[in-house]
């Protein structure tokens, strides 16, 4: 079976491009004359981050963190740890965290609290996709590209088992034909 048969487009490349340009302009307006550090969460945010910062016509710095959460992907356990920390000094700076998708919210809650320890001037969050209905912890997302109700999504940086990150659009991946024991159906 062709693996692409189980992918259904949810957000087109054109729609993403238009939205990312719009978000970039809005964020650039909000951070004019500020000392902005944009922090991307690896790996999922790498493509969104690259497009977003190029849509922002203001001076800025970039950094990355890598986080890992325990448990299967179908059931986030809420236990998150950092495996690659920031390298820039964010004390007194305005921080914008860039995330691919917010699901239960545990990842961003953990990261925001960790970043606050460095005493930045502010911390805001920007995500491409918000799965608000699956939220388990309270976390404010300041800039949202698209709201999606449910389903496991791949493409534009998002992976399923490390694949599909390079797809230009965002796709819903249909369950079935997965490695044993893996159930992405309810995400
Ligand atoms: P949270 O901590 O439950 O909010 O999980 C967020 C993380 O889970 C994201 O950074 C993604 O890496 C991953 N994730 C959640 N939903 C999806 C999805 O539909 N596709 C791919 N990754 C997802
Ligand atoms: Mg991620």
mmCIF file with all atom_site columns, C-alpha atoms and ligand atoms in Angstrom:
data_model
loop_
_atom_site.group_PDB
_atom_site.id
_atom_site.type_symbol
_atom_site.label_atom_id
_atom_site.label_alt_id
_atom_site.label_comp_id
_atom_site.label_asym_id
_atom_site.label_entity_id
_atom_site.label_seq_id
_atom_site.pdbx_PDB_ins_code
_atom_site.Cartn_x
_atom_site.Cartn_y
_atom_site.Cartn_z
_atom_site.occupancy
_atom_site.B_iso_or_equiv
_atom_site.pdbx_formal_charge
_atom_site.auth_seq_id
_atom_site.auth_comp_id
_atom_site.auth_asym_id
_atom_site.auth_atom_id
_atom_site.pdbx_PDB_model_num
ATOM   1   C  CA  . UNK A 1 1   ? 0.000   0.000  0.000  1.00 0.00 ? 1   UNK A CA  1
ATOM   2   C  CA  . UNK A 1 2   ? 1.210   3.483  -0.830 1.00 0.00 ? 2   UNK A CA  1
ATOM   3   C  CA  . UNK A 1 3   ? 1.875   5.175  2.534  1.00 0.00 ? 3   UNK A CA  1
ATOM   4   C  CA  . UNK A 1 4   ? 0.417   8.410  1.189  1.00 0.00 ? 4   UNK A CA  1
ATOM   5   C  CA  . UNK A 1 5   ? -2.993  6.746  0.770  1.00 0.00 ? 5   UNK A CA  1
ATOM   6   C  CA  . UNK A 1 6   ? -3.566  7.169  4.472  1.00 0.00 ? 6   UNK A CA  1
ATOM   7   C  CA  . UNK A 1 7   ? -2.811  10.893 4.481  1.00 0.00 ? 7   UNK A CA  1
ATOM   8   C  CA  . UNK A 1 8   ? -5.603  13.426 4.118  1.00 0.00 ? 8   UNK A CA  1
ATOM   9   C  CA  . UNK A 1 9   ? -4.724  17.098 3.700  1.00 0.00 ? 9   UNK A CA  1
ATOM   10  C  CA  . UNK A 1 10  ? -5.958  19.288 6.547  1.00 0.00 ? 10  UNK A CA  1
ATOM   11  C  CA  . UNK A 1 11  ? -4.036  22.521 5.877  1.00 0.00 ? 11  UNK A CA  1
ATOM   12  C  CA  . UNK A 1 12  ? -2.576  23.302 2.461  1.00 0.00 ? 12  UNK A CA  1
ATOM   13  C  CA  . UNK A 1 13  ? 0.903   24.699 1.911  1.00 0.00 ? 13  UNK A CA  1
ATOM   14  C  CA  . UNK A 1 14  ? -0.675  27.874 0.480  1.00 0.00 ? 14  UNK A CA  1
ATOM   15  C  CA  . UNK A 1 15  ? -2.865  28.339 3.570  1.00 0.00 ? 15  UNK A CA  1
ATOM   16  C  CA  . UNK A 1 16  ? 0.152   27.841 5.839  1.00 0.00 ? 16  UNK A CA  1
ATOM   17  C  CA  . UNK A 1 17  ? 2.237   30.315 3.868  1.00 0.00 ? 17  UNK A CA  1
ATOM   18  C  CA  . UNK A 1 18  ? -0.458  33.000 4.065  1.00 0.00 ? 18  UNK A CA  1
ATOM   19  C  CA  . UNK A 1 19  ? -1.028  32.413 7.774  1.00 0.00 ? 19  UNK A CA  1
ATOM   20  C  CA  . UNK A 1 20  ? 2.663   32.404 8.662  1.00 0.00 ? 20  UNK A CA  1
ATOM   21  C  CA  . UNK A 1 21  ? 3.203   35.696 6.793  1.00 0.00 ? 21  UNK A CA  1
ATOM   22  C  CA  . UNK A 1 22  ? 0.271   37.229 8.691  1.00 0.00 ? 22  UNK A CA  1
ATOM   23  C  CA  . UNK A 1 23  ? 1.531   35.932 12.060 1.00 0.00 ? 23  UNK A CA  1
ATOM   24  C  CA  . UNK A 1 24  ? 5.044   37.172 11.333 1.00 0.00 ? 24  UNK A CA  1
ATOM   25  C  CA  . UNK A 1 25  ? 3.763   40.678 10.561 1.00 0.00 ? 25  UNK A CA  1
ATOM   26  C  CA  . UNK A 1 26  ? 1.643   40.766 13.722 1.00 0.00 ? 26  UNK A CA  1
ATOM   27  C  CA  . UNK A 1 27  ? 4.463   39.529 15.951 1.00 0.00 ? 27  UNK A CA  1
ATOM   28  C  CA  . UNK A 1 28  ? 6.949   41.951 14.387 1.00 0.00 ? 28  UNK A CA  1
ATOM   29  C  CA  . UNK A 1 29  ? 4.562   44.832 15.155 1.00 0.00 ? 29  UNK A CA  1
ATOM   30  C  CA  . UNK A 1 30  ? 4.234   43.671 18.770 1.00 0.00 ? 30  UNK A CA  1
ATOM   31  C  CA  . UNK A 1 31  ? 8.000   43.391 19.279 1.00 0.00 ? 31  UNK A CA  1
ATOM   32  C  CA  . UNK A 1 32  ? 9.225   46.520 17.538 1.00 0.00 ? 32  UNK A CA  1
ATOM   33  C  CA  . UNK A 1 33  ? 12.027  48.133 19.571 1.00 0.00 ? 33  UNK A CA  1
ATOM   34  C  CA  . UNK A 1 34  ? 12.187  45.143 21.925 1.00 0.00 ? 34  UNK A CA  1
ATOM   35  C  CA  . UNK A 1 35  ? 15.068  42.730 22.466 1.00 0.00 ? 35  UNK A CA  1
ATOM   36  C  CA  . UNK A 1 36  ? 13.482  39.606 21.065 1.00 0.00 ? 36  UNK A CA  1
ATOM   37  C  CA  . UNK A 1 37  ? 14.794  36.057 21.412 1.00 0.00 ? 37  UNK A CA  1
ATOM   38  C  CA  . UNK A 1 38  ? 12.794  33.492 19.429 1.00 0.00 ? 38  UNK A CA  1
ATOM   39  C  CA  . UNK A 1 39  ? 13.129  30.000 20.918 1.00 0.00 ? 39  UNK A CA  1
ATOM   40  C  CA  . UNK A 1 40  ? 12.076  27.043 18.775 1.00 0.00 ? 40  UNK A CA  1
ATOM   41  C  CA  . UNK A 1 41  ? 11.209  23.640 20.197 1.00 0.00 ? 41  UNK A CA  1
ATOM   42  C  CA  . UNK A 1 42  ? 13.033  20.883 18.331 1.00 0.00 ? 42  UNK A CA  1
ATOM   43  C  CA  . UNK A 1 43  ? 12.402  19.012 16.270 1.00 0.00 ? 43  UNK A CA  1
ATOM   44  C  CA  . UNK A 1 44  ? 8.819   19.712 15.268 1.00 0.00 ? 44  UNK A CA  1
ATOM   45  C  CA  . UNK A 1 45  ? 9.034   23.502 15.071 1.00 0.00 ? 45  UNK A CA  1
ATOM   46  C  CA  . UNK A 1 46  ? 12.060  23.724 12.779 1.00 0.00 ? 46  UNK A CA  1
ATOM   47  C  CA  . UNK A 1 47  ? 10.172  24.423 9.552  1.00 0.00 ? 47  UNK A CA  1
ATOM   48  C  CA  . UNK A 1 48  ? 7.556   26.732 11.086 1.00 0.00 ? 48  UNK A CA  1
ATOM   49  C  CA  . UNK A 1 49  ? 10.307  28.627 12.904 1.00 0.00 ? 49  UNK A CA  1
ATOM   50  C  CA  . UNK A 1 50  ? 12.344  29.081 9.709  1.00 0.00 ? 50  UNK A CA  1
ATOM   51  C  CA  . UNK A 1 51  ? 9.365   30.515 7.846  1.00 0.00 ? 51  UNK A CA  1
ATOM   52  C  CA  . UNK A 1 52  ? 8.103   32.593 10.772 1.00 0.00 ? 52  UNK A CA  1
ATOM   53  C  CA  . UNK A 1 53  ? 11.347  34.443 11.515 1.00 0.00 ? 53  UNK A CA  1
ATOM   54  C  CA  . UNK A 1 54  ? 11.724  35.243 7.818  1.00 0.00 ? 54  UNK A CA  1
ATOM   55  C  CA  . UNK A 1 55  ? 8.272   36.841 7.943  1.00 0.00 ? 55  UNK A CA  1
ATOM   56  C  CA  . UNK A 1 56  ? 9.406   39.094 10.797 1.00 0.00 ? 56  UNK A CA  1
ATOM   57  C  CA  . UNK A 1 57  ? 11.077  42.257 9.602  1.00 0.00 ? 57  UNK A CA  1
ATOM   58  C  CA  . UNK A 1 58  ? 12.694  43.219 12.929 1.00 0.00 ? 58  UNK A CA  1
ATOM   59  C  CA  . UNK A 1 59  ? 16.026  42.488 14.605 1.00 0.00 ? 59  UNK A CA  1
ATOM   60  C  CA  . UNK A 1 60  ? 15.906  39.247 16.604 1.00 0.00 ? 60  UNK A CA  1
ATOM   61  C  CA  . UNK A 1 61  ? 17.968  36.358 17.884 1.00 0.00 ? 61  UNK A CA  1
ATOM   62  C  CA  . UNK A 1 62  ? 17.148  32.669 17.607 1.00 0.00 ? 62  UNK A CA  1
ATOM   63  C  CA  . UNK A 1 63  ? 17.783  29.738 19.901 1.00 0.00 ? 63  UNK A CA  1
ATOM   64  C  CA  . UNK A 1 64  ? 16.434  26.195 20.278 1.00 0.00 ? 64  UNK A CA  1
ATOM   65  C  CA  . UNK A 1 65  ? 15.525  23.742 22.982 1.00 0.00 ? 65  UNK A CA  1
ATOM   66  C  CA  . UNK A 1 66  ? 14.813  20.061 22.732 1.00 0.00 ? 66  UNK A CA  1
ATOM   67  C  CA  . UNK A 1 67  ? 12.313  18.481 25.082 1.00 0.00 ? 67  UNK A CA  1
ATOM   68  C  CA  . UNK A 1 68  ? 11.240  14.939 25.604 1.00 0.00 ? 68  UNK A CA  1
ATOM   69  C  CA  . UNK A 1 69  ? 8.100   13.644 27.200 1.00 0.00 ? 69  UNK A CA  1
ATOM   70  C  CA  . UNK A 1 70  ? 7.688   10.201 28.615 1.00 0.00 ? 70  UNK A CA  1
ATOM   71  C  CA  . UNK A 1 71  ? 4.926   7.760  27.806 1.00 0.00 ? 71  UNK A CA  1
ATOM   72  C  CA  . UNK A 1 72  ? 3.545   6.745  24.451 1.00 0.00 ? 72  UNK A CA  1
ATOM   73  C  CA  . UNK A 1 73  ? 2.598   9.427  22.018 1.00 0.00 ? 73  UNK A CA  1
ATOM   74  C  CA  . UNK A 1 74  ? -1.071  8.498  22.183 1.00 0.00 ? 74  UNK A CA  1
ATOM   75  C  CA  . UNK A 1 75  ? -1.076  9.218  25.890 1.00 0.00 ? 75  UNK A CA  1
ATOM   76  C  CA  . UNK A 1 76  ? 1.038   12.064 27.125 1.00 0.00 ? 76  UNK A CA  1
ATOM   77  C  CA  . UNK A 1 77  ? 2.091   11.323 30.689 1.00 0.00 ? 77  UNK A CA  1
ATOM   78  C  CA  . UNK A 1 78  ? 2.767   14.927 31.548 1.00 0.00 ? 78  UNK A CA  1
ATOM   79  C  CA  . UNK A 1 79  ? 6.345   14.165 32.515 1.00 0.00 ? 79  UNK A CA  1
ATOM   80  C  CA  . UNK A 1 80  ? 8.593   16.382 30.434 1.00 0.00 ? 80  UNK A CA  1
ATOM   81  C  CA  . UNK A 1 81  ? 12.352  16.912 30.558 1.00 0.00 ? 81  UNK A CA  1
ATOM   82  C  CA  . UNK A 1 82  ? 14.813  19.124 28.714 1.00 0.00 ? 82  UNK A CA  1
ATOM   83  C  CA  . UNK A 1 83  ? 17.525  17.412 26.661 1.00 0.00 ? 83  UNK A CA  1
ATOM   84  C  CA  . UNK A 1 84  ? 18.993  20.538 25.038 1.00 0.00 ? 84  UNK A CA  1
ATOM   85  C  CA  . UNK A 1 85  ? 18.861  23.861 26.877 1.00 0.00 ? 85  UNK A CA  1
ATOM   86  C  CA  . UNK A 1 86  ? 19.021  27.430 25.542 1.00 0.00 ? 86  UNK A CA  1
ATOM   87  C  CA  . UNK A 1 87  ? 22.454  28.844 24.774 1.00 0.00 ? 87  UNK A CA  1
ATOM   88  C  CA  . UNK A 1 88  ? 21.650  32.571 24.722 1.00 0.00 ? 88  UNK A CA  1
ATOM   89  C  CA  . UNK A 1 89  ? 21.248  34.722 27.821 1.00 0.00 ? 89  UNK A CA  1
ATOM   90  C  CA  . UNK A 1 90  ? 17.572  35.675 28.017 1.00 0.00 ? 90  UNK A CA  1
ATOM   91  C  CA  . UNK A 1 91  ? 17.710  37.738 31.223 1.00 0.00 ? 91  UNK A CA  1
ATOM   92  C  CA  . UNK A 1 92  ? 15.767  40.944 30.633 1.00 0.00 ? 92  UNK A CA  1
ATOM   93  C  CA  . UNK A 1 93  ? 14.926  39.892 27.055 1.00 0.00 ? 93  UNK A CA  1
ATOM   94  C  CA  . UNK A 1 94  ? 11.538  39.284 25.474 1.00 0.00 ? 94  UNK A CA  1
ATOM   95  C  CA  . UNK A 1 95  ? 11.148  35.617 24.663 1.00 0.00 ? 95  UNK A CA  1
ATOM   96  C  CA  . UNK A 1 96  ? 8.848   34.116 22.054 1.00 0.00 ? 96  UNK A CA  1
ATOM   97  C  CA  . UNK A 1 97  ? 8.555   30.328 22.179 1.00 0.00 ? 97  UNK A CA  1
ATOM   98  C  CA  . UNK A 1 98  ? 7.730   28.727 18.844 1.00 0.00 ? 98  UNK A CA  1
ATOM   99  C  CA  . UNK A 1 99  ? 5.990   25.358 18.943 1.00 0.00 ? 99  UNK A CA  1
ATOM   100 C  CA  . UNK A 1 100 ? 4.516   23.239 16.173 1.00 0.00 ? 100 UNK A CA  1
ATOM   101 C  CA  . UNK A 1 101 ? 1.418   21.964 17.940 1.00 0.00 ? 101 UNK A CA  1
ATOM   102 C  CA  . UNK A 1 102 ? -0.075  22.330 21.408 1.00 0.00 ? 102 UNK A CA  1
ATOM   103 C  CA  . UNK A 1 103 ? -1.927  19.290 22.614 1.00 0.00 ? 103 UNK A CA  1
ATOM   104 C  CA  . UNK A 1 104 ? -2.295  18.552 26.361 1.00 0.00 ? 104 UNK A CA  1
ATOM   105 C  CA  . UNK A 1 105 ? -0.196  21.639 27.141 1.00 0.00 ? 105 UNK A CA  1
ATOM   106 C  CA  . UNK A 1 106 ? 2.269   19.849 29.446 1.00 0.00 ? 106 UNK A CA  1
ATOM   107 C  CA  . UNK A 1 107 ? 5.282   20.557 27.206 1.00 0.00 ? 107 UNK A CA  1
ATOM   108 C  CA  . UNK A 1 108 ? 4.717   24.316 27.078 1.00 0.00 ? 108 UNK A CA  1
ATOM   109 C  CA  . UNK A 1 109 ? 3.799   24.630 30.731 1.00 0.00 ? 109 UNK A CA  1
ATOM   110 C  CA  . UNK A 1 110 ? 7.061   22.924 31.651 1.00 0.00 ? 110 UNK A CA  1
ATOM   111 C  CA  . UNK A 1 111 ? 9.148   25.031 29.262 1.00 0.00 ? 111 UNK A CA  1
ATOM   112 C  CA  . UNK A 1 112 ? 7.547   28.319 30.239 1.00 0.00 ? 112 UNK A CA  1
ATOM   113 C  CA  . UNK A 1 113 ? 8.256   27.693 33.927 1.00 0.00 ? 113 UNK A CA  1
ATOM   114 C  CA  . UNK A 1 114 ? 11.829  26.723 33.109 1.00 0.00 ? 114 UNK A CA  1
ATOM   115 C  CA  . UNK A 1 115 ? 12.419  29.872 31.027 1.00 0.00 ? 115 UNK A CA  1
ATOM   116 C  CA  . UNK A 1 116 ? 10.905  32.130 33.720 1.00 0.00 ? 116 UNK A CA  1
ATOM   117 C  CA  . UNK A 1 117 ? 13.765  31.041 36.029 1.00 0.00 ? 117 UNK A CA  1
ATOM   118 C  CA  . UNK A 1 118 ? 16.139  33.068 33.821 1.00 0.00 ? 118 UNK A CA  1
ATOM   119 C  CA  . UNK A 1 119 ? 14.191  36.278 34.545 1.00 0.00 ? 119 UNK A CA  1
ATOM   120 C  CA  . UNK A 1 120 ? 13.321  37.285 30.992 1.00 0.00 ? 120 UNK A CA  1
ATOM   121 C  CA  . UNK A 1 121 ? 11.308  40.499 30.510 1.00 0.00 ? 121 UNK A CA  1
ATOM   122 C  CA  . UNK A 1 122 ? 8.452   38.434 29.082 1.00 0.00 ? 122 UNK A CA  1
ATOM   123 C  CA  . UNK A 1 123 ? 7.618   34.989 27.716 1.00 0.00 ? 123 UNK A CA  1
ATOM   124 C  CA  . UNK A 1 124 ? 4.968   34.514 25.059 1.00 0.00 ? 124 UNK A CA  1
ATOM   125 C  CA  . UNK A 1 125 ? 4.006   31.441 23.081 1.00 0.00 ? 125 UNK A CA  1
ATOM   126 C  CA  . UNK A 1 126 ? 3.334   31.032 19.392 1.00 0.00 ? 126 UNK A CA  1
ATOM   127 C  CA  . UNK A 1 127 ? 2.118   27.798 17.816 1.00 0.00 ? 127 UNK A CA  1
ATOM   128 C  CA  . UNK A 1 128 ? 1.134   26.773 14.332 1.00 0.00 ? 128 UNK A CA  1
ATOM   129 C  CA  . UNK A 1 129 ? -1.640  24.428 15.446 1.00 0.00 ? 129 UNK A CA  1
ATOM   130 C  CA  . UNK A 1 130 ? -3.691  24.418 18.630 1.00 0.00 ? 130 UNK A CA  1
ATOM   131 C  CA  . UNK A 1 131 ? -5.634  21.295 19.625 1.00 0.00 ? 131 UNK A CA  1
ATOM   132 C  CA  . UNK A 1 132 ? -7.481  23.217 22.315 1.00 0.00 ? 132 UNK A CA  1
ATOM   133 C  CA  . UNK A 1 133 ? -10.042 20.518 23.033 1.00 0.00 ? 133 UNK A CA  1
ATOM   134 C  CA  . UNK A 1 134 ? -7.319  18.176 24.269 1.00 0.00 ? 134 UNK A CA  1
ATOM   135 C  CA  . UNK A 1 135 ? -5.857  20.618 26.766 1.00 0.00 ? 135 UNK A CA  1
ATOM   136 C  CA  . UNK A 1 136 ? -5.199  19.158 30.218 1.00 0.00 ? 136 UNK A CA  1
ATOM   137 C  CA  . UNK A 1 137 ? -3.297  22.018 31.839 1.00 0.00 ? 137 UNK A CA  1
ATOM   138 C  CA  . UNK A 1 138 ? -3.954  25.718 31.716 1.00 0.00 ? 138 UNK A CA  1
ATOM   139 C  CA  . UNK A 1 139 ? -1.523  27.477 29.398 1.00 0.00 ? 139 UNK A CA  1
ATOM   140 C  CA  . UNK A 1 140 ? -1.961  30.707 27.457 1.00 0.00 ? 140 UNK A CA  1
ATOM   141 C  CA  . UNK A 1 141 ? -1.016  30.509 23.807 1.00 0.00 ? 141 UNK A CA  1
ATOM   142 C  CA  . UNK A 1 142 ? -0.559  34.067 22.563 1.00 0.00 ? 142 UNK A CA  1
ATOM   143 C  CA  . UNK A 1 143 ? -0.342  33.500 18.812 1.00 0.00 ? 143 UNK A CA  1
ATOM   144 C  CA  . UNK A 1 144 ? -2.175  30.613 17.134 1.00 0.00 ? 144 UNK A CA  1
ATOM   145 C  CA  . UNK A 1 145 ? -2.059  29.757 13.448 1.00 0.00 ? 145 UNK A CA  1
ATOM   146 C  CA  . UNK A 1 146 ? -4.809  27.154 13.164 1.00 0.00 ? 146 UNK A CA  1
ATOM   147 C  CA  . UNK A 1 147 ? -7.254  25.479 15.517 1.00 0.00 ? 147 UNK A CA  1
ATOM   148 C  CA  . UNK A 1 148 ? -7.701  21.773 14.843 1.00 0.00 ? 148 UNK A CA  1
ATOM   149 C  CA  . UNK A 1 149 ? -10.148 19.653 16.821 1.00 0.00 ? 149 UNK A CA  1
ATOM   150 C  CA  . UNK A 1 150 ? -8.568  16.209 16.881 1.00 0.00 ? 150 UNK A CA  1
ATOM   151 C  CA  . UNK A 1 151 ? -6.665  13.655 14.891 1.00 0.00 ? 151 UNK A CA  1
ATOM   152 C  CA  . UNK A 1 152 ? -2.967  12.957 14.612 1.00 0.00 ? 152 UNK A CA  1
ATOM   153 C  CA  . UNK A 1 153 ? -1.290  15.370 12.200 1.00 0.00 ? 153 UNK A CA  1
ATOM   154 C  CA  . UNK A 1 154 ? 1.905   15.146 10.174 1.00 0.00 ? 154 UNK A CA  1
ATOM   155 C  CA  . UNK A 1 155 ? 3.830   17.387 7.812  1.00 0.00 ? 155 UNK A CA  1
ATOM   156 C  CA  . UNK A 1 156 ? 5.409   20.870 7.907  1.00 0.00 ? 156 UNK A CA  1
ATOM   157 C  CA  . UNK A 1 157 ? 7.733   19.657 10.674 1.00 0.00 ? 157 UNK A CA  1
ATOM   158 C  CA  . UNK A 1 158 ? 5.272   17.328 12.412 1.00 0.00 ? 158 UNK A CA  1
ATOM   159 C  CA  . UNK A 1 159 ? 6.197   13.667 12.437 1.00 0.00 ? 159 UNK A CA  1
ATOM   160 C  CA  . UNK A 1 160 ? 4.734   10.259 12.888 1.00 0.00 ? 160 UNK A CA  1
ATOM   161 C  CA  . UNK A 1 161 ? 7.532   7.964  14.027 1.00 0.00 ? 161 UNK A CA  1
ATOM   162 C  CA  . UNK A 1 162 ? 10.057  10.538 12.691 1.00 0.00 ? 162 UNK A CA  1
ATOM   163 C  CA  . UNK A 1 163 ? 8.611   10.476 9.179  1.00 0.00 ? 163 UNK A CA  1
ATOM   164 C  CA  . UNK A 1 164 ? 6.559   12.960 7.131  1.00 0.00 ? 164 UNK A CA  1
ATOM   165 C  CA  . UNK A 1 165 ? 8.263   16.086 8.546  1.00 0.00 ? 165 UNK A CA  1
ATOM   166 C  CA  . UNK A 1 166 ? 9.180   17.174 5.022  1.00 0.00 ? 166 UNK A CA  1
ATOM   167 C  CA  . UNK A 1 167 ? 5.634   17.328 3.654  1.00 0.00 ? 167 UNK A CA  1
ATOM   168 C  CA  . UNK A 1 168 ? 4.759   20.884 2.665  1.00 0.00 ? 168 UNK A CA  1
ATOM   169 C  CA  . UNK A 1 169 ? 1.199   20.833 3.982  1.00 0.00 ? 169 UNK A CA  1
ATOM   170 C  CA  . UNK A 1 170 ? -0.328  19.379 7.147  1.00 0.00 ? 170 UNK A CA  1
ATOM   171 C  CA  . UNK A 1 171 ? -2.100  16.029 6.870  1.00 0.00 ? 171 UNK A CA  1
ATOM   172 C  CA  . UNK A 1 172 ? -4.286  13.893 9.044  1.00 0.00 ? 172 UNK A CA  1
ATOM   173 C  CA  . UNK A 1 173 ? -2.832  10.416 9.261  1.00 0.00 ? 173 UNK A CA  1
ATOM   174 C  CA  . UNK A 1 174 ? -5.354  7.593  9.268  1.00 0.00 ? 174 UNK A CA  1
ATOM   175 C  CA  . UNK A 1 175 ? -4.815  4.878  11.852 1.00 0.00 ? 175 UNK A CA  1
ATOM   176 C  CA  . UNK A 1 176 ? -4.056  1.385  10.722 1.00 0.00 ? 176 UNK A CA  1
ATOM   177 C  CA  . UNK A 1 177 ? -0.891  0.021  9.137  1.00 0.00 ? 177 UNK A CA  1
ATOM   178 C  CA  . UNK A 1 178 ? 0.972   1.299  12.191 1.00 0.00 ? 178 UNK A CA  1
ATOM   179 C  CA  . UNK A 1 179 ? 3.614   -0.543 14.167 1.00 0.00 ? 179 UNK A CA  1
ATOM   180 C  CA  . UNK A 1 180 ? 1.995   -2.761 16.773 1.00 0.00 ? 180 UNK A CA  1
ATOM   181 C  CA  . UNK A 1 181 ? 0.596   -1.109 19.843 1.00 0.00 ? 181 UNK A CA  1
ATOM   182 C  CA  . UNK A 1 182 ? 0.611   2.403  18.442 1.00 0.00 ? 182 UNK A CA  1
ATOM   183 C  CA  . UNK A 1 183 ? -2.688  4.234  18.391 1.00 0.00 ? 183 UNK A CA  1
ATOM   184 C  CA  . UNK A 1 184 ? -2.531  7.758  17.001 1.00 0.00 ? 184 UNK A CA  1
ATOM   185 C  CA  . UNK A 1 185 ? -6.279  7.700  16.309 1.00 0.00 ? 185 UNK A CA  1
ATOM   186 C  CA  . UNK A 1 186 ? -7.470  9.881  19.136 1.00 0.00 ? 186 UNK A CA  1
ATOM   187 C  CA  . UNK A 1 187 ? -4.976  12.704 18.818 1.00 0.00 ? 187 UNK A CA  1
HETATM 188 P  P1  . LIG B 2 .   ? 1.680   18.324 24.719 1.00 0.00 ? 1   LIG B P1  1
HETATM 189 O  O1  . LIG B 2 .   ? 2.720   18.367 25.786 1.00 0.00 ? 1   LIG B O1  1
HETATM 190 O  O2  . LIG B 2 .   ? 0.676   17.236 24.949 1.00 0.00 ? 1   LIG B O2  1
HETATM 191 O  O3  . LIG B 2 .   ? 1.023   19.659 24.459 1.00 0.00 ? 1   LIG B O3  1
HETATM 192 O  O4  . LIG B 2 .   ? 2.408   17.806 23.441 1.00 0.00 ? 1   LIG B O4  1
HETATM 193 C  C1  . LIG B 2 .   ? 2.917   18.587 22.495 1.00 0.00 ? 1   LIG B C1  1
HETATM 194 C  C2  . LIG B 2 .   ? 3.895   17.793 21.656 1.00 0.00 ? 1   LIG B C2  1
HETATM 195 O  O5  . LIG B 2 .   ? 3.369   16.526 21.264 1.00 0.00 ? 1   LIG B O5  1
HETATM 196 C  C3  . LIG B 2 .   ? 4.176   18.547 20.380 1.00 0.00 ? 1   LIG B C3  1
HETATM 197 O  O6  . LIG B 2 .   ? 5.347   19.298 20.539 1.00 0.00 ? 1   LIG B O6  1
HETATM 198 C  C4  . LIG B 2 .   ? 4.359   17.445 19.385 1.00 0.00 ? 1   LIG B C4  1
HETATM 199 O  O7  . LIG B 2 .   ? 5.710   17.071 19.321 1.00 0.00 ? 1   LIG B O7  1
HETATM 200 C  C5  . LIG B 2 .   ? 3.575   16.279 19.899 1.00 0.00 ? 1   LIG B C5  1
HETATM 201 N  N1  . LIG B 2 .   ? 2.292   16.152 19.199 1.00 0.00 ? 1   LIG B N1  1
HETATM 202 C  C6  . LIG B 2 .   ? 1.067   16.390 19.712 1.00 0.00 ? 1   LIG B C6  1
HETATM 203 N  N2  . LIG B 2 .   ? 0.106   16.200 18.805 1.00 0.00 ? 1   LIG B N2  1
HETATM 204 C  C7  . LIG B 2 .   ? 0.742   15.851 17.657 1.00 0.00 ? 1   LIG B C7  1
HETATM 205 C  C8  . LIG B 2 .   ? 0.282   15.537 16.322 1.00 0.00 ? 1   LIG B C8  1
HETATM 206 O  O8  . LIG B 2 .   ? -0.908  15.533 15.998 1.00 0.00 ? 1   LIG B O8  1
HETATM 207 N  N3  . LIG B 2 .   ? 1.256   15.235 15.425 1.00 0.00 ? 1   LIG B N3  1
HETATM 208 C  C9  . LIG B 2 .   ? 2.576   15.226 15.727 1.00 0.00 ? 1   LIG B C9  1
HETATM 209 N  N4  . LIG B 2 .   ? 3.048   15.523 16.945 1.00 0.00 ? 1   LIG B N4  1
HETATM 210 C  C10 . LIG B 2 .   ? 2.130   15.825 17.914 1.00 0.00 ? 1   LIG B C10 1
HETATM 211 MG MG1 . LIG B 2 .   ? 7.074   19.196 19.436 1.00 0.00 ? 2   LIG B MG1 1
#
